[in-house]
Coordinates of C-alpha atoms in Angstrom, one line a residue:
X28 CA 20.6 11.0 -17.8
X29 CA 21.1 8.7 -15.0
X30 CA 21.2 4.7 -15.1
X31 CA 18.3 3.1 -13.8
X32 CA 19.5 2.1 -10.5
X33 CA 19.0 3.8 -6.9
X34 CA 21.9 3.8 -4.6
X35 CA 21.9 2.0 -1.2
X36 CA 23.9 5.0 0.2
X37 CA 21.0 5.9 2.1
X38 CA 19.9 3.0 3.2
X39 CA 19.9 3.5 6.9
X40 CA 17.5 6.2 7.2
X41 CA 15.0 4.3 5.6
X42 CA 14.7 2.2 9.0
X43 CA 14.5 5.4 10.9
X44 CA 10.8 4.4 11.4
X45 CA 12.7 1.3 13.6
X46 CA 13.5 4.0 16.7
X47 CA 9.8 3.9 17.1
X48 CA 9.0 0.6 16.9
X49 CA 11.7 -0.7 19.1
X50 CA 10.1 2.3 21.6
X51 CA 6.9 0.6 21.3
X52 CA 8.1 -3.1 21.5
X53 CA 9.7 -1.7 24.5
X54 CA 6.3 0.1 26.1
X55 CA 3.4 -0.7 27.1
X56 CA -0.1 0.8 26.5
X57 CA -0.4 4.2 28.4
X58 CA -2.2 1.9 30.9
X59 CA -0.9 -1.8 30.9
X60 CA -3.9 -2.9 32.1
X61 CA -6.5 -1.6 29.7
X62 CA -6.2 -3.6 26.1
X63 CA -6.2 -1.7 23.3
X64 CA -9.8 -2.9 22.2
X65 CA -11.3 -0.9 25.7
X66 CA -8.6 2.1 25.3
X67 CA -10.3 5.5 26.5
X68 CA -10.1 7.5 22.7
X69 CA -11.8 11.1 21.7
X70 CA -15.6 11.1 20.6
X71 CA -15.9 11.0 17.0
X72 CA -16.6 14.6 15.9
X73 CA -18.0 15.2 12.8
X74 CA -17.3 19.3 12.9
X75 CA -13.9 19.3 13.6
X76 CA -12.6 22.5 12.7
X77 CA -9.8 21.4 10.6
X78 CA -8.0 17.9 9.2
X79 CA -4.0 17.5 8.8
X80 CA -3.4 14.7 6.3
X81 CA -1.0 12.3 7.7
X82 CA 0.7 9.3 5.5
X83 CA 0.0 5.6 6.5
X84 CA 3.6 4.8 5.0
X85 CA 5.3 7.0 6.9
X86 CA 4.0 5.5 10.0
X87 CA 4.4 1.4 9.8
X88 CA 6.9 -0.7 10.2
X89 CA 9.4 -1.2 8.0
X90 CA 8.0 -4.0 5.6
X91 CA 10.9 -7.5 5.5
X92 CA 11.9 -8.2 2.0
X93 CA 11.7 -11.8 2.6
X94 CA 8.0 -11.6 4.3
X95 CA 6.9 -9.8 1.5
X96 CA 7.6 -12.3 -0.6
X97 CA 5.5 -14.6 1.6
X98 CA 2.5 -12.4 1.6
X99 CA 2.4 -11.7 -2.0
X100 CA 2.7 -15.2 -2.4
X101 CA -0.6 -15.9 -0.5
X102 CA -2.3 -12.8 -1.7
X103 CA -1.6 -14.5 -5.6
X104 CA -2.8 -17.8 -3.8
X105 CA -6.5 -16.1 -3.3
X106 CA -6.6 -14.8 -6.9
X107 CA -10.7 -14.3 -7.9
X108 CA -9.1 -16.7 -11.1
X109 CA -9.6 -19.1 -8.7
X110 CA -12.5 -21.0 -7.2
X111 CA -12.9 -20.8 -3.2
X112 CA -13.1 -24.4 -3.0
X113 CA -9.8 -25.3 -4.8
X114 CA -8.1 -22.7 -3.3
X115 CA -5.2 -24.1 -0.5
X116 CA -6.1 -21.9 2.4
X117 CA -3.7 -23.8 4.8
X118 CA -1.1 -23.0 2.7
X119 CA -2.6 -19.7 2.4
X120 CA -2.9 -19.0 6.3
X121 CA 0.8 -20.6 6.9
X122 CA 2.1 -18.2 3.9
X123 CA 0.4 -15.0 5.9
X124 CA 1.2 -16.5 9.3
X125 CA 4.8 -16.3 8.6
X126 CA 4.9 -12.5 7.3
X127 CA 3.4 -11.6 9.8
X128 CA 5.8 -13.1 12.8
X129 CA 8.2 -10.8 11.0
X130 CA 5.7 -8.1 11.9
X131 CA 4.5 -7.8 7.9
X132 CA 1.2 -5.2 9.0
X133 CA -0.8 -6.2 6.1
X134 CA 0.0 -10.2 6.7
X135 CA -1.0 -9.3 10.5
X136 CA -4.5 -8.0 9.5
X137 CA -4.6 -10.4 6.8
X138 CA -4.2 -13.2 9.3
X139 CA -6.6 -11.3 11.2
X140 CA -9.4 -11.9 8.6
X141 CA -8.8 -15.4 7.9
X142 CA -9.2 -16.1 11.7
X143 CA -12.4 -14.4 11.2
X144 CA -13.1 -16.1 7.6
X145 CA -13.0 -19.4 9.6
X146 CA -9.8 -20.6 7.3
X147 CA -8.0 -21.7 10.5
X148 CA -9.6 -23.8 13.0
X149 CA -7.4 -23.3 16.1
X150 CA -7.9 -19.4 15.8
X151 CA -11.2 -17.6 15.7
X152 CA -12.7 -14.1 16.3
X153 CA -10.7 -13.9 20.1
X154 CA -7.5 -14.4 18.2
X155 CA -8.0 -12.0 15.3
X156 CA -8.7 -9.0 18.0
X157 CA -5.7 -10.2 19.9
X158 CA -3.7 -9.9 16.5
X159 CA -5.5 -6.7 15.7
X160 CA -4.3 -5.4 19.0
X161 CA -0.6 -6.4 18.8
X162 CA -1.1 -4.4 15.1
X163 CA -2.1 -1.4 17.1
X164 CA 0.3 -1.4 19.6
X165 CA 2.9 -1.0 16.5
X166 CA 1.2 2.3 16.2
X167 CA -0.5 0.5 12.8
X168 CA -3.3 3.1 11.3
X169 CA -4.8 0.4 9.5
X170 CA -5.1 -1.7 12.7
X171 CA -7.1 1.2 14.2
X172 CA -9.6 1.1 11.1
X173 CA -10.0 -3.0 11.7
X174 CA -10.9 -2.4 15.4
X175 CA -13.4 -0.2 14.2
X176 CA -15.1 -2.2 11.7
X177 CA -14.9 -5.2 14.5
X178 CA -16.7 -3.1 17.0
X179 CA -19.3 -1.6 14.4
X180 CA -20.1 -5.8 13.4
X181 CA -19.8 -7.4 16.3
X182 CA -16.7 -9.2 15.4
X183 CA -14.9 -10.5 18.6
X184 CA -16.2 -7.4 20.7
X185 CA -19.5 -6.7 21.6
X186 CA -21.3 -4.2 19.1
X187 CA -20.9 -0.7 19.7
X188 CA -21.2 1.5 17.3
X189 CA -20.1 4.8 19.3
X190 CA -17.0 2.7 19.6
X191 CA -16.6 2.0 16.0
X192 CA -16.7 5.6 15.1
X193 CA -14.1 6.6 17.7
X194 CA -11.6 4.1 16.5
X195 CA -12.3 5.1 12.6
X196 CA -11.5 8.6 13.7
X197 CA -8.6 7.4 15.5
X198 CA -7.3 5.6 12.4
X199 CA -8.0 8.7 9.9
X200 CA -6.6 11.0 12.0
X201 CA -3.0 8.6 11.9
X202 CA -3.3 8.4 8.2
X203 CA -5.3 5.5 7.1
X204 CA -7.0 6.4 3.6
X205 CA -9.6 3.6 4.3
X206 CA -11.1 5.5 7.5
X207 CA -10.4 8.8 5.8
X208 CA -12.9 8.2 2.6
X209 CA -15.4 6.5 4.8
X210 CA -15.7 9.1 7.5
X211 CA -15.6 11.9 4.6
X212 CA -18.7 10.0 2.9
X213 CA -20.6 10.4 6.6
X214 CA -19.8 14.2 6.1
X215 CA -22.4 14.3 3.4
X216 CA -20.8 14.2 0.9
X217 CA -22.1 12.7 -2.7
X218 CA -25.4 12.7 -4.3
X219 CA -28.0 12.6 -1.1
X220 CA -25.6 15.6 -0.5
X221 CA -27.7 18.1 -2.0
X222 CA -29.9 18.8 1.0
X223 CA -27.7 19.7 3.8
X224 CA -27.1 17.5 6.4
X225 CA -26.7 17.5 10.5
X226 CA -22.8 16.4 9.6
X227 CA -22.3 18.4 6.8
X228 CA -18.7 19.3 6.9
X229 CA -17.6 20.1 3.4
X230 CA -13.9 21.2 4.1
X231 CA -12.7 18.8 6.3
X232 CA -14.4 15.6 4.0
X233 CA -13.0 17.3 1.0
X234 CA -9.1 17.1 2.6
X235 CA -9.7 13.7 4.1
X236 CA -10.4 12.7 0.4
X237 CA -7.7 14.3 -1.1
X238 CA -5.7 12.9 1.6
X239 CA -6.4 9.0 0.9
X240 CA -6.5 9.6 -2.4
X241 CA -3.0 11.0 -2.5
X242 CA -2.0 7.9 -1.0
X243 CA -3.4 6.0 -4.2
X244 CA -6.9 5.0 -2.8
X245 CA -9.0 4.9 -5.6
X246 CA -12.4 5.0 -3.9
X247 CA -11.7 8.2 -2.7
X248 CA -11.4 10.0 -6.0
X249 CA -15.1 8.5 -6.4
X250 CA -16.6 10.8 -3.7
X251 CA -14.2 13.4 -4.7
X252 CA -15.1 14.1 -7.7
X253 CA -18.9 15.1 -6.9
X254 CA -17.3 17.9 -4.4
X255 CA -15.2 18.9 -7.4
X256 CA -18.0 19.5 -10.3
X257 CA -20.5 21.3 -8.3
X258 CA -18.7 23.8 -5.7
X259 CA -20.4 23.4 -2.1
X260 CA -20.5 25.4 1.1
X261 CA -19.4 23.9 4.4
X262 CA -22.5 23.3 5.3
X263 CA -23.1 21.1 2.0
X264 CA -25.2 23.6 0.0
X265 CA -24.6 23.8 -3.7
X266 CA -23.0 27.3 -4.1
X267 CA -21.2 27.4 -7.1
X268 CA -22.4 26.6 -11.3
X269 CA -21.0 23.2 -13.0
X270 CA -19.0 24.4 -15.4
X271 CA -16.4 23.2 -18.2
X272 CA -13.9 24.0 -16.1
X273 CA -15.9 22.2 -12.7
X274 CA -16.6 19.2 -15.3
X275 CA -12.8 18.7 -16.3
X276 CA -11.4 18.4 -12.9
X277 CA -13.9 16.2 -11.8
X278 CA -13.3 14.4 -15.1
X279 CA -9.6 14.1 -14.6
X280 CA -10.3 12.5 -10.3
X281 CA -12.2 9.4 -12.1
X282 CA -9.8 8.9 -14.8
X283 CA -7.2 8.5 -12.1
X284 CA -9.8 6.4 -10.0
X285 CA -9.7 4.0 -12.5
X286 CA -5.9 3.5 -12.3
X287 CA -6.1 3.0 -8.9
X288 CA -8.6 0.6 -9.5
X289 CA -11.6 2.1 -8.3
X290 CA -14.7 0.2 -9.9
X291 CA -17.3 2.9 -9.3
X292 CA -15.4 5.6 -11.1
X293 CA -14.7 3.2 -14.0
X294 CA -18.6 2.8 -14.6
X295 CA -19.3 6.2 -13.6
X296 CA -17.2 7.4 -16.9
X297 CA -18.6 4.1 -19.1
X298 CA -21.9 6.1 -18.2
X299 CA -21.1 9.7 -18.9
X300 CA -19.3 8.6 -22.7
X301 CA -21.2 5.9 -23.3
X302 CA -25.3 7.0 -22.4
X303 CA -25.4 9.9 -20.0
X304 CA -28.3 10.5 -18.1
X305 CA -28.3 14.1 -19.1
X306 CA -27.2 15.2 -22.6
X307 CA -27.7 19.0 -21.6
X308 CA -25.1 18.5 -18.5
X309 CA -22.9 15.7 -18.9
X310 CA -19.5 15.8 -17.5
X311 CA -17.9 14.0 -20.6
X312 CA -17.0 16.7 -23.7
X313 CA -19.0 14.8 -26.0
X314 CA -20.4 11.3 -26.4
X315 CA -18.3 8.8 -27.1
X316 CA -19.3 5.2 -26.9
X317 CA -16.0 3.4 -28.2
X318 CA -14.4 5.6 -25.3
X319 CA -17.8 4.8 -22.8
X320 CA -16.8 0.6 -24.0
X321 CA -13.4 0.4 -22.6
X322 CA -14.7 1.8 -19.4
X323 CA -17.3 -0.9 -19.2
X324 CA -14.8 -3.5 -19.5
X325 CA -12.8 -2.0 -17.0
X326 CA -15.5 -1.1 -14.8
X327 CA -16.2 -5.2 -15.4
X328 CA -12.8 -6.6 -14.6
X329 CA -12.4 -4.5 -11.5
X330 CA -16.0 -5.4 -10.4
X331 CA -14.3 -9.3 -10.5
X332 CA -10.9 -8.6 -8.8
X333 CA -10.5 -5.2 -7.7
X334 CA -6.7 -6.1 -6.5
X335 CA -6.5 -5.2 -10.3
X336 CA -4.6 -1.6 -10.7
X337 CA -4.6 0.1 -14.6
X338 CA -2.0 2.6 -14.0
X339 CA -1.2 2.8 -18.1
X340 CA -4.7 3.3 -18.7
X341 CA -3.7 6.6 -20.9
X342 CA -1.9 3.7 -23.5
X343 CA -5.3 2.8 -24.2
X344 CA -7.7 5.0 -22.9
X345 CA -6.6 8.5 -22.6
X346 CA -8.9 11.6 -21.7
X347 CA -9.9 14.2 -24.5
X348 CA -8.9 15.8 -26.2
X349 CA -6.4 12.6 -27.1
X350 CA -7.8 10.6 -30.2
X351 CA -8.8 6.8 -29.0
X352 CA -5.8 4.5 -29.9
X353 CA -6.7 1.4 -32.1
X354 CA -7.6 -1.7 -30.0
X355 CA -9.0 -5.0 -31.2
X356 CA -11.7 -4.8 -28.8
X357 CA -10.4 -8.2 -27.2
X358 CA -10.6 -8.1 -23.1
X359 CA -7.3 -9.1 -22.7
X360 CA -5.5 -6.5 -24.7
X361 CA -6.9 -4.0 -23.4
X362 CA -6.1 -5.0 -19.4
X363 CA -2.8 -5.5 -20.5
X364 CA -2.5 -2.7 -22.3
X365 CA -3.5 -0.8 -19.4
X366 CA -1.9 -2.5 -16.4
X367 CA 1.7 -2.1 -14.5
X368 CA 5.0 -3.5 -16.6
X369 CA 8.0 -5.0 -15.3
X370 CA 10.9 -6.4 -17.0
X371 CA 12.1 -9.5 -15.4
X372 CA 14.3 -9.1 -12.2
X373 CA 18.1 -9.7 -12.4
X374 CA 19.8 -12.9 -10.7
X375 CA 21.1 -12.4 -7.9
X376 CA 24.8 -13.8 -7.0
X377 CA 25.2 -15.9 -4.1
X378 CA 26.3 -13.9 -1.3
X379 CA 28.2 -15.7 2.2
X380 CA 24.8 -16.5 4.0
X381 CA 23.1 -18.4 0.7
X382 CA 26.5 -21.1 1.2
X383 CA 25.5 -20.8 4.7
X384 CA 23.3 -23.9 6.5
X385 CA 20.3 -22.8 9.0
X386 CA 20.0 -21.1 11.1
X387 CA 22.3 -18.7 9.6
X388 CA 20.9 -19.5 5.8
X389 CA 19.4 -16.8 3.8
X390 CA 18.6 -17.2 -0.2
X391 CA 20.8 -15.3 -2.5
X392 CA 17.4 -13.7 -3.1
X393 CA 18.4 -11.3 0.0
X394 CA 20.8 -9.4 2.0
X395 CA 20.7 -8.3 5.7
X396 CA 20.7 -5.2 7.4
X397 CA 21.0 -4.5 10.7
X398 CA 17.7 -2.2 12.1
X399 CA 19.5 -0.8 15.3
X400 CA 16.7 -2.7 17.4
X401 CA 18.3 -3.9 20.4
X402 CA 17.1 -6.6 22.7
X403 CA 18.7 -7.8 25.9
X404 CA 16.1 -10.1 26.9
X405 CA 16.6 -14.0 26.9
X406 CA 14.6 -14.7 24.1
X407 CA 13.7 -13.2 21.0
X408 CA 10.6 -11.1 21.0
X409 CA 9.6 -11.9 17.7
X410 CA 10.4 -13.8 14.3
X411 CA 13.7 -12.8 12.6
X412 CA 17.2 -12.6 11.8
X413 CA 19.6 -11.5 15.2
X414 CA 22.8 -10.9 15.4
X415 CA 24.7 -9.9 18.8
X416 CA 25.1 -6.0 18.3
X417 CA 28.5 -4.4 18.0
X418 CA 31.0 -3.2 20.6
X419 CA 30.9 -6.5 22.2
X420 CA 34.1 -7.9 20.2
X421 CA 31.7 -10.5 18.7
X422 CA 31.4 -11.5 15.6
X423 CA 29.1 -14.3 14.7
X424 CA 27.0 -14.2 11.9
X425 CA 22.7 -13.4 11.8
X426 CA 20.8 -16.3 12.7
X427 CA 16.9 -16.8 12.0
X428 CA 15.4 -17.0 15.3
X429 CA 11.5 -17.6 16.1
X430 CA 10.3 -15.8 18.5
X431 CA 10.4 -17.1 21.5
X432 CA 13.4 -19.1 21.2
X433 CA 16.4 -18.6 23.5
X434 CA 19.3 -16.3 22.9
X435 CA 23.3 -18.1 22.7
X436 CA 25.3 -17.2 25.6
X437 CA 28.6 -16.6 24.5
X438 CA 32.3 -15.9 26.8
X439 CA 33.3 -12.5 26.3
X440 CA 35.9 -10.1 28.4
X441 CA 34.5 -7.6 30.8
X442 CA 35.1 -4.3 31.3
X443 CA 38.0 -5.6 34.2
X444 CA 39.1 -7.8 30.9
X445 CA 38.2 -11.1 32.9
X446 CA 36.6 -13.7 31.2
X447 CA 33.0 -14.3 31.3
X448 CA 30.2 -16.5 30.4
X449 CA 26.4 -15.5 29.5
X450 CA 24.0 -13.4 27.7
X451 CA 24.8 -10.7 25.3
X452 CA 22.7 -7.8 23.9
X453 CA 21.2 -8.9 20.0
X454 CA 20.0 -6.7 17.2
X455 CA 17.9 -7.0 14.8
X456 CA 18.5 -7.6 11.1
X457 CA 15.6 -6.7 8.0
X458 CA 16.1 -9.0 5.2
X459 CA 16.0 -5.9 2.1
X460 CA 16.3 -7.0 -1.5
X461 CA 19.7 -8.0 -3.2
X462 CA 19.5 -6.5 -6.4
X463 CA 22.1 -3.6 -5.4
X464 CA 19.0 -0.8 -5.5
X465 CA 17.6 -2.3 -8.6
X466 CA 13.8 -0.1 -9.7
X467 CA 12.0 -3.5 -9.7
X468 CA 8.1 -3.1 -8.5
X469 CA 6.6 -6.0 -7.2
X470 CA 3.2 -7.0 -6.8
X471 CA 1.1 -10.3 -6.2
X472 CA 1.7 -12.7 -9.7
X473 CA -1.2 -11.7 -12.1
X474 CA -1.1 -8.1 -11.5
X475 CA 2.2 -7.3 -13.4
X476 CA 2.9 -7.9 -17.2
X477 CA 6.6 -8.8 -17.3
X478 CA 8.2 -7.1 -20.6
X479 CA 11.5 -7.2 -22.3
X480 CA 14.1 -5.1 -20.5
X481 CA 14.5 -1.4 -22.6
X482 CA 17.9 -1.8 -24.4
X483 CA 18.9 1.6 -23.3
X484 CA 17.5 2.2 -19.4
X485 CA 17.0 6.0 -19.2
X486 CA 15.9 8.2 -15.7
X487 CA 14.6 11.6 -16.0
X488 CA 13.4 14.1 -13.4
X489 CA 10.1 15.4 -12.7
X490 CA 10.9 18.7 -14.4
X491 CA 12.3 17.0 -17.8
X492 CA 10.1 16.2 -20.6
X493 CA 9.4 12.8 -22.0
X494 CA 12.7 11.3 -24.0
X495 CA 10.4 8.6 -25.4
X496 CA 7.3 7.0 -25.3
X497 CA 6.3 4.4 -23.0
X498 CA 5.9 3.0 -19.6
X499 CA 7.6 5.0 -16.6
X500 CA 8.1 4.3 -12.9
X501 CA 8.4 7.1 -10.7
X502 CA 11.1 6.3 -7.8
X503 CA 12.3 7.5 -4.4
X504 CA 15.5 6.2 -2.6
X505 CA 14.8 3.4 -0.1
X506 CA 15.4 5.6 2.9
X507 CA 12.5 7.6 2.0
X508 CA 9.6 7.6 4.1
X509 CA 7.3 7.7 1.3
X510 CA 9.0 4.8 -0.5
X511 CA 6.1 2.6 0.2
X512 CA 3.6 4.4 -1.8
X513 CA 5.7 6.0 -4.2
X514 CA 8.1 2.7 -5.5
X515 CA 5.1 0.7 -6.2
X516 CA 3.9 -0.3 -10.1
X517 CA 0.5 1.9 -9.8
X518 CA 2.3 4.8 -9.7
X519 CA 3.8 4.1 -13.5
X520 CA 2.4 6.3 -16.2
X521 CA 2.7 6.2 -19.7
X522 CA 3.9 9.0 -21.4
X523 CA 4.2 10.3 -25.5
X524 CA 7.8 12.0 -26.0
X525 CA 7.8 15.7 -24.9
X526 CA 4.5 15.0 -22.5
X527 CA 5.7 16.4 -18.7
X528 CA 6.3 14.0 -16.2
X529 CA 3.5 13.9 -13.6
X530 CA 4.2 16.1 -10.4
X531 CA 3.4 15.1 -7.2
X532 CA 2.1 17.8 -5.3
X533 CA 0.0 18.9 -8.4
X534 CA -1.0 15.5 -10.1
X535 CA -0.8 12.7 -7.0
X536 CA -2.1 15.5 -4.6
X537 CA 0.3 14.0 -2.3
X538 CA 3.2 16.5 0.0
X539 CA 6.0 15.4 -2.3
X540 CA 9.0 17.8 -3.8
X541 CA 9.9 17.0 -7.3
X542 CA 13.2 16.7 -6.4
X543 CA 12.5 13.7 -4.7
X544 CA 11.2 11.8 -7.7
X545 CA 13.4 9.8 -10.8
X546 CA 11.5 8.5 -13.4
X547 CA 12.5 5.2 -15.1
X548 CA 11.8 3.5 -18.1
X549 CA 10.2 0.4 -18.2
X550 CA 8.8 -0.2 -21.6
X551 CA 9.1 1.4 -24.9
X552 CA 6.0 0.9 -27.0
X553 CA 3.3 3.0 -29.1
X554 CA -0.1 3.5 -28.0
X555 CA -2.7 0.6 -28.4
X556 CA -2.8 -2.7 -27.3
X557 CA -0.1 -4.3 -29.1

């Protein structure tokens, strides 16, 4: 077995996604005169004769370790915990404000709905689109979705709701999971389902749900699971019997809801234990009201914060035919029991920028690597550390620069080897984490339980069984292009000795080879809730 530590080998494919933003920073909308809000897009068309699922992660930027950092920071700073009124939104809107100059996409349409939210007063609604827009020139699926939602309330744009389901197309077409499980609910799909509708396209809304969630949305595997116990034409007709077998697999899609936090499917299963509304056709084996009790308090605690994510649910809550593991039946043990684990990270050694003073300082915290983004304009285009690209017998340092601010000249010999004096091509450098590859998930405070570190850190493979019990993170290398969805703590599971690990393709429903995949132990414990 392996050590639990990735190596940086790779590390410079994993800003391959960089050739296409400095393409895009470079270019301007097909028609530089048209803003994206008013671009020219498809009709939405609800009997589209077939959908390719396409990954969100795959297509952003590449996220800035330090700007992360920021926007976790203010997402922990809007905690449900606390009250609206004693909650610091300046601090809040500075914290997003900064990710997002380093072009952080979740900070920029975070921004984007405080400007709505009123939570800064020099931006409003105007400025929220404009950010919205910059979002989508990045090629940002999410961004897409936003417009959407903008046109269909009025926010900003006038209302149109034609318009709102052209960009929602737009953005589920790119890969966003959000558009994907809304659209697939307007293909009739769900209860009012069982009279065929004008839209009824059963095939296409059953792979945009298995699509998003593949990509760990958990309302998804809400609609999903009422195409999966009753068998439907395309047309939306009923044409297949429940059965055990219909019952299980729809069974199984709101269990995993429920780690990816999906309220609706955590009540939906407190229901079927707990008091079903039909004895004679339940989807639960049997009743089971201790079982239909801890789906109630999750279904609870979501319905509070539903940034909350249970991926170790099966510690505490497993499926049938798994007996119910003891619990004290106190809230907190059982959320903790159930959420994502992380021991505490290492500390980091000082490296030649943390002795450094700004503008070249950067916290031990974090290293530099340079993206290959080039600029040769005057100033920098946006927030972030440059550096004057290679082959130009230069060798100063990275330097934080806003953006905006103006480029150093520097004197430099030509190609005739004469001395000269001016401006110099700069390139881009990503802050990434300095832990040397470390598996360290990281998440807004609150979300995580930190836990002792294992005294002996084992890695497996997909196709290995179990060594021991406990908590596991699956992990890809940082150059992968799924990294973003796969490295994260909701995708931990916790697993008895000998139980297979979970496969991708087959458990995640998500275009993944099991070769791609170490598992990692995070936390040796026994089922239950201490």
């Amino acid at each position: 077995m392996d050590s639990n530590h990735s190596s940086m080998a790779g590390t410079r494919g994993r800003f391959a996604s960089l050739i296409v933003l400095c393409c895009l920073l470079a270019c301007k909308m097909p028609d530089d005169k048209v803003l994206p809000r008013n671009q020219s897009l498809p009709l939405f068309n609800p009997h589209a004769p077939d959908f390719i699922c396409e990954i969100e992660a795959s297509k952003v930027p590449p996220i800035d370790a330090q700007a992360e950092d920021w926007f976790l920071e203010a997402r922990a700073m809007e905690d449900p915990e606390i009250f609206v009124e004693d909650r610091d939104y300046k601090k809040i809107v500075d914290l997003t404000r900064q990710a997002a100059e380093r072009l952080h996409w979740k900070a920029m349409l975070n921004l984007a709905s405080l400007y709505v939210e009123g939570r800064d007063p020099l931006h409003g609604e105007e400025e929220a689109v404009q950010l919205v827009e910059k979002a989508m020139r990045l090629g940002i699926p999410a961004a897409y979705d936003r417009m959407g939602t903008f046109y269909a309330n009025s926010t900003g744009v006038d209302g149109d709701i034609t318009r709102a389901y052209v960009f929602w197309q737009k953005a589920a077409v790119m890969g966003n999971p959000q558009a994907m499980t809304f659209l697939a609910d307007k293909l009739n799909v769900g209860p009012a389902s069982e009279g065929a509708g004008y839209w009824s396209n059963i095939p296409v809304a059953t792979k945009m749900l298995e699509c998003a969630f593949g990509q760990g949305y958990g309302p998804a595997a809400f609609d999903l699971h009422y195409l999966y116990v009753s068998p439907r034409a395309a047309n939306g007709k009923i044409n297949g019997s429940r059965n055990a077998e219909t019952k299980s697999r729809a069974l199984k899609v709101l269990h995993e809801g429920v780690k990816f936090g999906c309220e609706d499917c955590a009540n939906a299963l407190a229901i079927e234990f707990g008091s079903p509304f039909d004895l004679a056709d339940m989807l639960a084996p049997y009743v089971d009201k201790a079982r239909g009790e801890r789906y109630r308090m999750l279904s609870s605690a979501l319905g509070f914060n539903p940034n909350r994510r249970f991926p170790n649910l099966d510690k505490i809550l497993p499926l049938p035919p798994a007996d119910l593991p003891p619990w004290d039946g106190q809230r907190k043990s059982l959320l903790d029991a159930a959420m994502g684990v992380r021991p505490p990270p290492a500390t980091p050694q000082p490296s030649a920028a943390s002795l450094s003073k700004e503008p070249y300082f950067l916290a031990a915290d974090y290293a530099l690597h340079p993206t290959g983004l080039h600029s040769d304009a005057p100033a920098a285009p946006f927030s972030a550390y440059w550096q004057p690209a290679g082959g130009q017998g230069l060798t100063e340092p990275a330097r934080l620069l806003r953006k905006g601010e103006e480029f150093r000249h520097f004197s430099m010999l030509d190609a005739a080897g004469k001395s000269r004096y001016g401006p110099v091509t700069w390139e881009q450098c990503l802050t990434i984490r300095h832990n040397h590859g470390a598996v360290e998930p990281r998440a807004a405070r609150g979300l995580l339980r930190e836990v002792a570190r294992p005294e002996l850190w084992l890695s497996c493979a997909c196709g290995q069984a179990c060594p021991v019990s406990g908590v596991w993170q699956p992990w890809v290398a940082a150059d992968h292009p799924l990294q973003a969805i796969v490295n994260q703590y909701w995708r931990q599971a916790w697993l008895t000795q000998g139980a297979s690990f979970p496969r991708p393709r087959r458990d995640w429903l998500l275009d993944l080879p099991d070769d791609d995949v170490t598992w990692h132990l995070m936390d040796v414990s026994i089922a239950g809730p201490g």
